[in-house]
Amino acid sequence: MTHPQVICIGEILFDRLSNELGKPLETVKSWTDYPGGAPANTACGLVKLGISTAFIGCIGEDKSGDKLVEVLTQTGVNIVGVQRHSSAPTRIVYVVRDEKGDRSFAGFGERKTTEFADTYLQSEQLPKDLFKTAHFLVLGTLELAYQQSQEAILTAVELAKNYKVKLFIDINWRPMFWQDSNQAIELILNFVQNADFLKLTDEEAELLFNTINPEAIAKKLQIQGVFVTAGERGCTYYLGGNYGKIPAFSVNVTDTTGAGDGFTAGIIYQFCQLGIESINNPQIAEKIVRFASAVGALTTTKPGAISAQPTLTEVEPFLEKFS
């Protein structure tokens, strides 16, 4: 584990998930905390599939932070890049769910979004050695919302470029993390110019690019791959010059938390296994996205993000069932 193939950088937190479907935030009495945060979810998803992965992020020196370190360690994620903040708390996000189990983010309780430890990620403490041997850097856009973590993210991007590490950006648009959403969009549009691969939902594609066509987005950014996910409507992709559409797998959905991060883990897993050159082959491009869609689908069949992620021994028979 000293030379992870993948680095995931950004937020790790607790999703405080409502146990009462269909109830608004004010009336929910019962909650369950699940470890989450997109980059952390993807890191755990990759390790479960057998890819050595490191996580970089900042958490509080509190019980929640201790628990999250334990989750990463037990999963087998390299934690050399985890920073602890002495006074800022680990982030907790309140998540309510509708009757179908689909979730919506409902804020941070009594605290402002700027008060949490993840916003204090220090660029000078980034473990540079990780970048020398990694193949992929996976990151979202939430930590661009705060000055210190933004500096750390941009430093990581520069390190990745210096060491020829491919950048996989998952937009993960969450307006409540930002203080000014107009400024956010401009910042994100500048940031994605760095990507080699981009994953976004159809809503995010519409918001940022006024189109949900992955080919149009890939050509605009001049990048190797774009994945536009649409939940139960499946995923369209443009990968290595190949356009395709993969319908969603039909599963019994318990909780959609982390499905997109499972999808990302599935894509990167396939890149690591097959090599990036293989994406030019249309059959392989399709196989990569099918595999990722299966990982995402299986993640929705249990509550929580990390605990629900499948291993390779679960994904392969699942795919065979549908072949």
mmCIF file of C-alpha atoms in Angstrom:
data_model
loop_
_atom_site.group_PDB
_atom_site.id
_atom_site.type_symbol
_atom_site.label_atom_id
_atom_site.label_comp_id
_atom_site.label_asym_id
_atom_site.label_seq_id
_atom_site.Cartn_x
_atom_site.Cartn_y
_atom_site.Cartn_z
ATOM 1 C CA MET A 1 0.000 0.000 0.000
ATOM 2 C CA THR A 2 2.990 2.351 -0.058
ATOM 3 C CA HIS A 3 2.410 3.255 -3.726
ATOM 4 C CA PRO A 4 -1.351 3.572 -4.253
ATOM 5 C CA GLN A 5 -2.554 3.613 -7.846
ATOM 6 C CA VAL A 6 -5.269 6.156 -7.054
ATOM 7 C CA ILE A 7 -5.494 9.240 -4.833
ATOM 8 C CA CYS A 8 -8.900 10.618 -3.809
ATOM 9 C CA ILE A 9 -8.883 14.122 -2.301
ATOM 10 C CA GLY A 10 -11.636 16.170 -0.662
ATOM 11 C CA GLU A 11 -14.335 15.743 1.939
ATOM 12 C CA ILE A 12 -14.983 12.883 4.328
ATOM 13 C CA LEU A 13 -17.987 13.361 6.612
ATOM 14 C CA PHE A 14 -21.050 11.771 8.148
ATOM 15 C CA ASP A 15 -24.342 11.719 6.266
ATOM 16 C CA ARG A 16 -26.978 11.960 9.010
ATOM 17 C CA LEU A 17 -29.744 10.103 7.201
ATOM 18 C CA SER A 18 -33.390 10.401 8.180
ATOM 19 C CA ASN A 19 -34.962 7.073 9.152
ATOM 20 C CA GLU A 20 -38.436 8.496 8.449
ATOM 21 C CA LEU A 21 -39.206 8.524 4.737
ATOM 22 C CA GLY A 22 -41.290 11.397 3.427
ATOM 23 C CA LYS A 23 -40.893 13.611 6.517
ATOM 24 C CA PRO A 24 -39.416 17.127 6.359
ATOM 25 C CA LEU A 25 -36.294 17.997 8.362
ATOM 26 C CA GLU A 26 -38.203 19.761 11.171
ATOM 27 C CA THR A 27 -40.307 16.712 12.073
ATOM 28 C CA VAL A 28 -37.728 13.899 11.771
ATOM 29 C CA LYS A 29 -37.057 12.329 15.183
ATOM 30 C CA SER A 30 -34.837 9.425 14.199
ATOM 31 C CA TRP A 31 -31.507 9.603 12.334
ATOM 32 C CA THR A 32 -28.654 7.239 11.504
ATOM 33 C CA ASP A 33 -25.110 8.435 10.776
ATOM 34 C CA TYR A 34 -23.327 6.884 7.794
ATOM 35 C CA PRO A 35 -19.716 7.627 6.803
ATOM 36 C CA GLY A 36 -19.630 9.484 3.489
ATOM 37 C CA GLY A 37 -18.248 12.282 1.363
ATOM 38 C CA ALA A 38 -17.821 11.552 -2.354
ATOM 39 C CA PRO A 39 -13.987 11.275 -2.530
ATOM 40 C CA ALA A 40 -13.907 9.078 0.597
ATOM 41 C CA ASN A 41 -16.708 6.892 -0.778
ATOM 42 C CA THR A 42 -14.813 6.445 -4.043
ATOM 43 C CA ALA A 43 -11.587 5.602 -2.202
ATOM 44 C CA CYS A 44 -13.341 2.882 -0.193
ATOM 45 C CA GLY A 45 -15.173 1.620 -3.292
ATOM 46 C CA LEU A 46 -11.863 1.239 -5.139
ATOM 47 C CA VAL A 47 -10.187 -0.639 -2.285
ATOM 48 C CA LYS A 48 -13.174 -2.996 -2.085
ATOM 49 C CA LEU A 49 -12.671 -3.734 -5.790
ATOM 50 C CA GLY A 50 -8.977 -4.432 -5.153
ATOM 51 C CA ILE A 51 -7.275 -1.165 -6.215
ATOM 52 C CA SER A 52 -4.761 0.378 -3.791
ATOM 53 C CA THR A 53 -6.011 3.877 -2.997
ATOM 54 C CA ALA A 54 -5.070 6.784 -0.730
ATOM 55 C CA PHE A 55 -7.426 9.384 0.714
ATOM 56 C CA ILE A 56 -6.408 12.988 1.425
ATOM 57 C CA GLY A 57 -8.685 15.233 3.486
ATOM 58 C CA CYS A 58 -9.087 17.053 6.804
ATOM 59 C CA ILE A 59 -11.286 16.039 9.750
ATOM 60 C CA GLY A 60 -11.674 17.203 13.337
ATOM 61 C CA GLU A 61 -9.873 15.835 16.366
ATOM 62 C CA ASP A 62 -13.245 14.633 17.610
ATOM 63 C CA LYS A 63 -15.091 11.322 18.019
ATOM 64 C CA SER A 64 -16.603 11.602 14.536
ATOM 65 C CA GLY A 65 -13.130 12.108 13.076
ATOM 66 C CA ASP A 66 -11.803 9.091 14.995
ATOM 67 C CA LYS A 67 -14.650 6.957 13.638
ATOM 68 C CA LEU A 68 -13.953 8.049 10.051
ATOM 69 C CA VAL A 69 -10.240 7.234 10.375
ATOM 70 C CA GLU A 70 -11.299 3.823 11.671
ATOM 71 C CA VAL A 71 -13.609 3.277 8.666
ATOM 72 C CA LEU A 72 -10.827 4.149 6.207
ATOM 73 C CA THR A 73 -8.284 1.991 8.053
ATOM 74 C CA GLN A 74 -10.596 -1.019 8.328
ATOM 75 C CA THR A 75 -11.465 -0.743 4.638
ATOM 76 C CA GLY A 76 -7.756 -0.661 3.774
ATOM 77 C CA VAL A 77 -7.448 2.901 2.450
ATOM 78 C CA ASN A 78 -4.024 4.572 2.763
ATOM 79 C CA ILE A 79 -4.509 7.410 5.310
ATOM 80 C CA VAL A 80 -1.078 9.073 5.175
ATOM 81 C CA GLY A 81 -2.810 12.172 3.721
ATOM 82 C CA VAL A 82 -5.487 12.524 6.415
ATOM 83 C CA GLN A 83 -5.071 15.796 8.357
ATOM 84 C CA ARG A 84 -6.700 16.529 11.732
ATOM 85 C CA HIS A 85 -7.839 19.982 12.871
ATOM 86 C CA SER A 86 -7.586 20.720 16.583
ATOM 87 C CA SER A 87 -10.723 22.871 16.929
ATOM 88 C CA ALA A 88 -12.930 22.663 13.810
ATOM 89 C CA PRO A 89 -15.397 19.758 13.921
ATOM 90 C CA THR A 90 -15.822 16.922 11.442
ATOM 91 C CA ARG A 91 -18.642 17.778 9.005
ATOM 92 C CA ILE A 92 -22.104 16.277 9.458
ATOM 93 C CA VAL A 93 -24.692 16.674 6.680
ATOM 94 C CA TYR A 94 -28.413 16.215 7.357
ATOM 95 C CA VAL A 95 -30.114 14.176 4.647
ATOM 96 C CA VAL A 96 -33.880 13.699 4.372
ATOM 97 C CA ARG A 97 -35.521 11.118 2.129
ATOM 98 C CA ASP A 98 -38.775 11.007 0.197
ATOM 99 C CA GLU A 99 -41.185 8.042 0.124
ATOM 100 C CA LYS A 100 -39.085 6.324 -2.553
ATOM 101 C CA GLY A 101 -35.850 6.667 -0.567
ATOM 102 C CA ASP A 102 -34.431 9.429 -2.804
ATOM 103 C CA ARG A 103 -32.511 11.876 -0.696
ATOM 104 C CA SER A 104 -32.106 15.604 -0.496
ATOM 105 C CA PHE A 105 -29.532 17.511 1.526
ATOM 106 C CA ALA A 106 -31.013 19.519 4.355
ATOM 107 C CA GLY A 107 -28.107 21.513 5.764
ATOM 108 C CA PHE A 108 -25.575 21.286 8.583
ATOM 109 C CA GLY A 109 -27.655 21.624 11.735
ATOM 110 C CA GLU A 110 -26.651 24.615 13.859
ATOM 111 C CA ARG A 111 -23.357 25.300 12.071
ATOM 112 C CA LYS A 112 -22.331 27.344 9.061
ATOM 113 C CA THR A 113 -20.797 25.479 6.129
ATOM 114 C CA THR A 114 -17.483 27.317 6.627
ATOM 115 C CA GLU A 115 -16.966 26.042 10.202
ATOM 116 C CA PHE A 116 -15.991 22.440 9.476
ATOM 117 C CA ALA A 117 -12.544 20.828 9.480
ATOM 118 C CA ASP A 118 -12.577 19.835 5.776
ATOM 119 C CA THR A 119 -12.386 23.551 4.841
ATOM 120 C CA TYR A 120 -8.941 23.755 6.528
ATOM 121 C CA LEU A 121 -7.109 21.213 4.360
ATOM 122 C CA GLN A 122 -3.490 22.477 4.226
ATOM 123 C CA SER A 123 -1.672 22.466 0.889
ATOM 124 C CA GLU A 124 1.792 22.366 2.470
ATOM 125 C CA GLN A 125 0.910 19.126 4.280
ATOM 126 C CA LEU A 126 -0.021 17.190 1.115
ATOM 127 C CA PRO A 127 2.012 13.957 0.901
ATOM 128 C CA LYS A 128 3.817 14.696 -2.373
ATOM 129 C CA ASP A 129 5.351 11.219 -2.605
ATOM 130 C CA LEU A 130 1.920 9.732 -3.285
ATOM 131 C CA PHE A 131 1.734 11.653 -6.557
ATOM 132 C CA LYS A 132 5.018 10.269 -7.887
ATOM 133 C CA THR A 133 3.613 6.785 -8.462
ATOM 134 C CA ALA A 134 -0.179 7.295 -8.690
ATOM 135 C CA HIS A 135 -2.043 6.877 -11.988
ATOM 136 C CA PHE A 136 -5.241 8.772 -11.118
ATOM 137 C CA LEU A 137 -6.312 11.693 -8.938
ATOM 138 C CA VAL A 138 -10.061 11.698 -8.188
ATOM 139 C CA LEU A 139 -11.698 14.860 -6.875
ATOM 140 C CA GLY A 140 -14.926 16.815 -6.708
ATOM 141 C CA THR A 141 -15.626 20.549 -6.558
ATOM 142 C CA LEU A 142 -16.993 21.098 -3.024
ATOM 143 C CA GLU A 143 -13.662 21.975 -1.449
ATOM 144 C CA LEU A 144 -13.192 24.805 -3.973
ATOM 145 C CA ALA A 145 -15.789 26.685 -1.908
ATOM 146 C CA TYR A 146 -13.303 27.556 0.866
ATOM 147 C CA GLN A 147 -10.010 29.390 0.545
ATOM 148 C CA GLN A 148 -7.641 26.996 2.325
ATOM 149 C CA SER A 149 -9.072 23.771 0.944
ATOM 150 C CA GLN A 150 -9.251 25.361 -2.519
ATOM 151 C CA GLU A 151 -5.499 26.100 -2.343
ATOM 152 C CA ALA A 152 -4.859 22.485 -1.326
ATOM 153 C CA ILE A 153 -6.990 21.145 -4.200
ATOM 154 C CA LEU A 154 -5.261 23.372 -6.765
ATOM 155 C CA THR A 155 -1.854 22.327 -5.391
ATOM 156 C CA ALA A 156 -2.885 18.667 -5.765
ATOM 157 C CA VAL A 157 -3.908 19.345 -9.373
ATOM 158 C CA GLU A 158 -0.484 20.893 -10.079
ATOM 159 C CA LEU A 159 1.279 17.912 -8.466
ATOM 160 C CA ALA A 160 -0.835 15.570 -10.593
ATOM 161 C CA LYS A 161 0.122 17.433 -13.751
ATOM 162 C CA ASN A 162 3.832 17.422 -12.815
ATOM 163 C CA TYR A 163 3.800 13.660 -12.302
ATOM 164 C CA LYS A 164 1.515 12.898 -15.286
ATOM 165 C CA VAL A 165 -1.306 11.649 -13.064
ATOM 166 C CA LYS A 166 -4.687 11.572 -14.864
ATOM 167 C CA LEU A 167 -7.408 13.781 -13.367
ATOM 168 C CA PHE A 168 -10.905 12.398 -12.880
ATOM 169 C CA ILE A 169 -13.334 15.117 -11.765
ATOM 170 C CA ASP A 170 -16.812 14.358 -10.419
ATOM 171 C CA ILE A 171 -18.708 17.675 -10.272
ATOM 172 C CA ASN A 172 -20.844 16.745 -7.222
ATOM 173 C CA TRP A 173 -22.744 20.069 -7.239
ATOM 174 C CA ARG A 174 -24.122 20.877 -3.769
ATOM 175 C CA PRO A 175 -25.247 24.536 -3.618
ATOM 176 C CA MET A 176 -25.495 24.490 0.195
ATOM 177 C CA PHE A 177 -21.706 24.113 0.482
ATOM 178 C CA TRP A 178 -21.198 27.425 -1.325
ATOM 179 C CA GLN A 179 -21.794 30.967 -0.130
ATOM 180 C CA ASP A 180 -22.328 32.372 -3.641
ATOM 181 C CA SER A 181 -23.610 29.948 -6.263
ATOM 182 C CA ASN A 182 -22.956 32.249 -9.243
ATOM 183 C CA GLN A 183 -19.312 32.567 -8.297
ATOM 184 C CA ALA A 184 -19.284 28.779 -7.752
ATOM 185 C CA ILE A 185 -20.325 28.013 -11.314
ATOM 186 C CA GLU A 186 -17.636 30.234 -12.783
ATOM 187 C CA LEU A 187 -15.021 28.631 -10.527
ATOM 188 C CA ILE A 188 -16.154 25.106 -11.411
ATOM 189 C CA LEU A 189 -16.130 25.849 -15.159
ATOM 190 C CA ASN A 190 -12.522 27.048 -14.862
ATOM 191 C CA PHE A 191 -11.585 24.056 -12.725
ATOM 192 C CA VAL A 192 -12.923 21.389 -15.112
ATOM 193 C CA GLN A 193 -10.531 22.636 -17.790
ATOM 194 C CA ASN A 194 -7.975 20.534 -15.860
ATOM 195 C CA ALA A 195 -9.887 17.267 -16.248
ATOM 196 C CA ASP A 196 -8.902 14.249 -18.311
ATOM 197 C CA PHE A 197 -12.212 12.617 -17.416
ATOM 198 C CA LEU A 198 -15.415 14.214 -16.166
ATOM 199 C CA LYS A 199 -18.438 12.694 -14.462
ATOM 200 C CA LEU A 200 -21.600 14.700 -13.935
ATOM 201 C CA THR A 201 -25.330 14.199 -13.531
ATOM 202 C CA ASP A 202 -27.722 15.313 -16.241
ATOM 203 C CA GLU A 203 -28.786 18.262 -14.021
ATOM 204 C CA GLU A 204 -25.139 19.308 -13.582
ATOM 205 C CA ALA A 205 -24.504 18.989 -17.323
ATOM 206 C CA GLU A 206 -27.504 21.212 -18.065
ATOM 207 C CA LEU A 207 -26.438 23.773 -15.441
ATOM 208 C CA LEU A 208 -22.799 24.040 -16.538
ATOM 209 C CA PHE A 209 -22.878 23.288 -20.273
ATOM 210 C CA ASN A 210 -26.529 23.731 -21.338
ATOM 211 C CA THR A 211 -26.497 20.214 -22.786
ATOM 212 C CA ILE A 212 -26.661 16.643 -21.503
ATOM 213 C CA ASN A 213 -24.762 15.327 -24.524
ATOM 214 C CA PRO A 214 -21.428 13.869 -23.301
ATOM 215 C CA GLU A 215 -19.842 14.177 -26.744
ATOM 216 C CA ALA A 216 -20.572 17.915 -26.915
ATOM 217 C CA ILE A 217 -19.093 18.404 -23.431
ATOM 218 C CA ALA A 218 -15.997 16.295 -24.218
ATOM 219 C CA LYS A 219 -15.352 18.249 -27.413
ATOM 220 C CA LYS A 220 -15.837 21.577 -25.686
ATOM 221 C CA LEU A 221 -13.305 20.665 -22.991
ATOM 222 C CA GLN A 222 -11.119 18.580 -25.343
ATOM 223 C CA ILE A 223 -10.951 15.676 -22.908
ATOM 224 C CA GLN A 224 -10.815 11.877 -23.184
ATOM 225 C CA GLY A 225 -14.036 10.960 -21.471
ATOM 226 C CA VAL A 226 -17.329 12.331 -20.152
ATOM 227 C CA PHE A 227 -19.982 10.363 -18.252
ATOM 228 C CA VAL A 228 -23.454 11.857 -17.787
ATOM 229 C CA THR A 229 -25.447 9.883 -15.208
ATOM 230 C CA ALA A 230 -29.208 10.099 -14.804
ATOM 231 C CA GLY A 231 -30.078 7.693 -11.968
ATOM 232 C CA GLU A 232 -32.740 5.214 -13.040
ATOM 233 C CA ARG A 233 -32.519 6.529 -16.616
ATOM 234 C CA GLY A 234 -28.999 5.145 -16.932
ATOM 235 C CA CYS A 235 -25.866 6.792 -18.252
ATOM 236 C CA THR A 236 -24.627 8.265 -21.524
ATOM 237 C CA TYR A 237 -20.909 8.457 -22.181
ATOM 238 C CA TYR A 238 -18.301 9.624 -24.630
ATOM 239 C CA LEU A 239 -15.076 7.717 -24.047
ATOM 240 C CA GLY A 240 -12.044 7.567 -26.285
ATOM 241 C CA GLY A 241 -14.154 8.802 -29.200
ATOM 242 C CA ASN A 242 -16.945 6.268 -28.552
ATOM 243 C CA TYR A 243 -20.482 7.436 -27.771
ATOM 244 C CA GLY A 244 -22.878 5.118 -25.974
ATOM 245 C CA LYS A 245 -25.823 4.760 -23.617
ATOM 246 C CA ILE A 246 -26.144 2.196 -20.844
ATOM 247 C CA PRO A 247 -29.607 1.671 -19.302
ATOM 248 C CA ALA A 248 -29.742 1.452 -15.496
ATOM 249 C CA PHE A 249 -29.815 -2.020 -13.959
ATOM 250 C CA SER A 250 -33.104 -2.890 -12.326
ATOM 251 C CA VAL A 251 -32.525 -3.433 -8.591
ATOM 252 C CA ASN A 252 -34.493 -2.982 -5.368
ATOM 253 C CA VAL A 253 -33.332 0.453 -4.237
ATOM 254 C CA THR A 254 -32.913 0.960 -0.484
ATOM 255 C CA ASP A 255 -30.826 4.139 -0.498
ATOM 256 C CA THR A 256 -29.239 6.031 -3.390
ATOM 257 C CA THR A 257 -26.443 7.516 -1.219
ATOM 258 C CA GLY A 258 -23.044 6.935 -2.808
ATOM 259 C CA ALA A 259 -24.318 5.333 -6.014
ATOM 260 C CA GLY A 260 -22.491 7.893 -8.153
ATOM 261 C CA ASP A 261 -19.295 7.394 -6.144
ATOM 262 C CA GLY A 262 -19.603 3.639 -6.669
ATOM 263 C CA PHE A 263 -19.948 4.349 -10.390
ATOM 264 C CA THR A 264 -16.746 6.445 -10.305
ATOM 265 C CA ALA A 265 -14.916 3.653 -8.459
ATOM 266 C CA GLY A 266 -16.085 1.197 -11.129
ATOM 267 C CA ILE A 267 -14.771 3.379 -13.966
ATOM 268 C CA ILE A 268 -11.356 3.911 -12.345
ATOM 269 C CA TYR A 269 -11.110 0.209 -11.470
ATOM 270 C CA GLN A 270 -11.569 -0.669 -15.138
ATOM 271 C CA PHE A 271 -9.058 1.985 -16.231
ATOM 272 C CA CYS A 272 -6.478 0.489 -13.836
ATOM 273 C CA GLN A 273 -7.200 -3.078 -15.013
ATOM 274 C CA LEU A 274 -7.412 -2.491 -18.749
ATOM 275 C CA GLY A 275 -5.088 0.480 -19.260
ATOM 276 C CA ILE A 276 -6.179 3.861 -20.546
ATOM 277 C CA GLU A 277 -5.340 3.065 -24.199
ATOM 278 C CA SER A 278 -8.092 0.425 -24.234
ATOM 279 C CA ILE A 279 -10.861 3.062 -24.155
ATOM 280 C CA ASN A 280 -10.459 3.653 -27.904
ATOM 281 C CA ASN A 281 -12.046 0.261 -28.503
ATOM 282 C CA PRO A 282 -15.860 0.744 -28.581
ATOM 283 C CA GLN A 283 -16.611 -2.688 -27.028
ATOM 284 C CA ILE A 284 -14.183 -2.029 -24.167
ATOM 285 C CA ALA A 285 -15.534 1.492 -23.616
ATOM 286 C CA GLU A 286 -19.011 -0.010 -23.284
ATOM 287 C CA LYS A 287 -17.760 -2.773 -20.964
ATOM 288 C CA ILE A 288 -16.127 -0.173 -18.688
ATOM 289 C CA VAL A 289 -19.361 1.817 -18.307
ATOM 290 C CA ARG A 290 -21.515 -1.299 -17.855
ATOM 291 C CA PHE A 291 -19.245 -2.475 -15.056
ATOM 292 C CA ALA A 292 -19.364 0.963 -13.376
ATOM 293 C CA SER A 293 -23.174 1.050 -13.683
ATOM 294 C CA ALA A 294 -23.355 -2.342 -11.959
ATOM 295 C CA VAL A 295 -21.195 -1.087 -9.068
ATOM 296 C CA GLY A 296 -23.446 1.976 -8.750
ATOM 297 C CA ALA A 297 -26.619 -0.137 -8.860
ATOM 298 C CA LEU A 298 -25.398 -2.580 -6.210
ATOM 299 C CA THR A 299 -24.484 0.348 -3.930
ATOM 300 C CA THR A 300 -28.177 1.370 -3.841
ATOM 301 C CA THR A 301 -29.371 -2.000 -2.550
ATOM 302 C CA LYS A 302 -28.242 -1.361 1.065
ATOM 303 C CA PRO A 303 -28.300 1.739 3.310
ATOM 304 C CA GLY A 304 -25.301 4.057 3.528
ATOM 305 C CA ALA A 305 -22.569 4.546 0.952
ATOM 306 C CA ILE A 306 -19.399 2.784 2.104
ATOM 307 C CA SER A 307 -21.042 -0.154 3.899
ATOM 308 C CA ALA A 308 -23.171 -0.828 0.794
ATOM 309 C CA GLN A 309 -20.314 -0.922 -1.734
ATOM 310 C CA PRO A 310 -19.824 -4.234 -3.529
ATOM 311 C CA THR A 311 -16.679 -6.309 -3.895
ATOM 312 C CA LEU A 312 -15.534 -7.825 -7.186
ATOM 313 C CA THR A 313 -17.030 -11.173 -6.172
ATOM 314 C CA GLU A 314 -20.454 -9.491 -6.021
ATOM 315 C CA VAL A 315 -20.157 -7.403 -9.195
ATOM 316 C CA GLU A 316 -19.111 -10.203 -11.564
ATOM 317 C CA PRO A 317 -22.038 -12.605 -10.940
ATOM 318 C CA PHE A 318 -24.431 -9.634 -10.966
ATOM 319 C CA LEU A 319 -23.196 -8.664 -14.453
ATOM 320 C CA GLU A 320 -23.435 -12.257 -15.669
ATOM 321 C CA LYS A 321 -27.089 -12.330 -14.648
ATOM 322 C CA PHE A 322 -27.756 -9.469 -17.074
ATOM 323 C CA SER A 323 -25.508 -10.562 -19.951
#
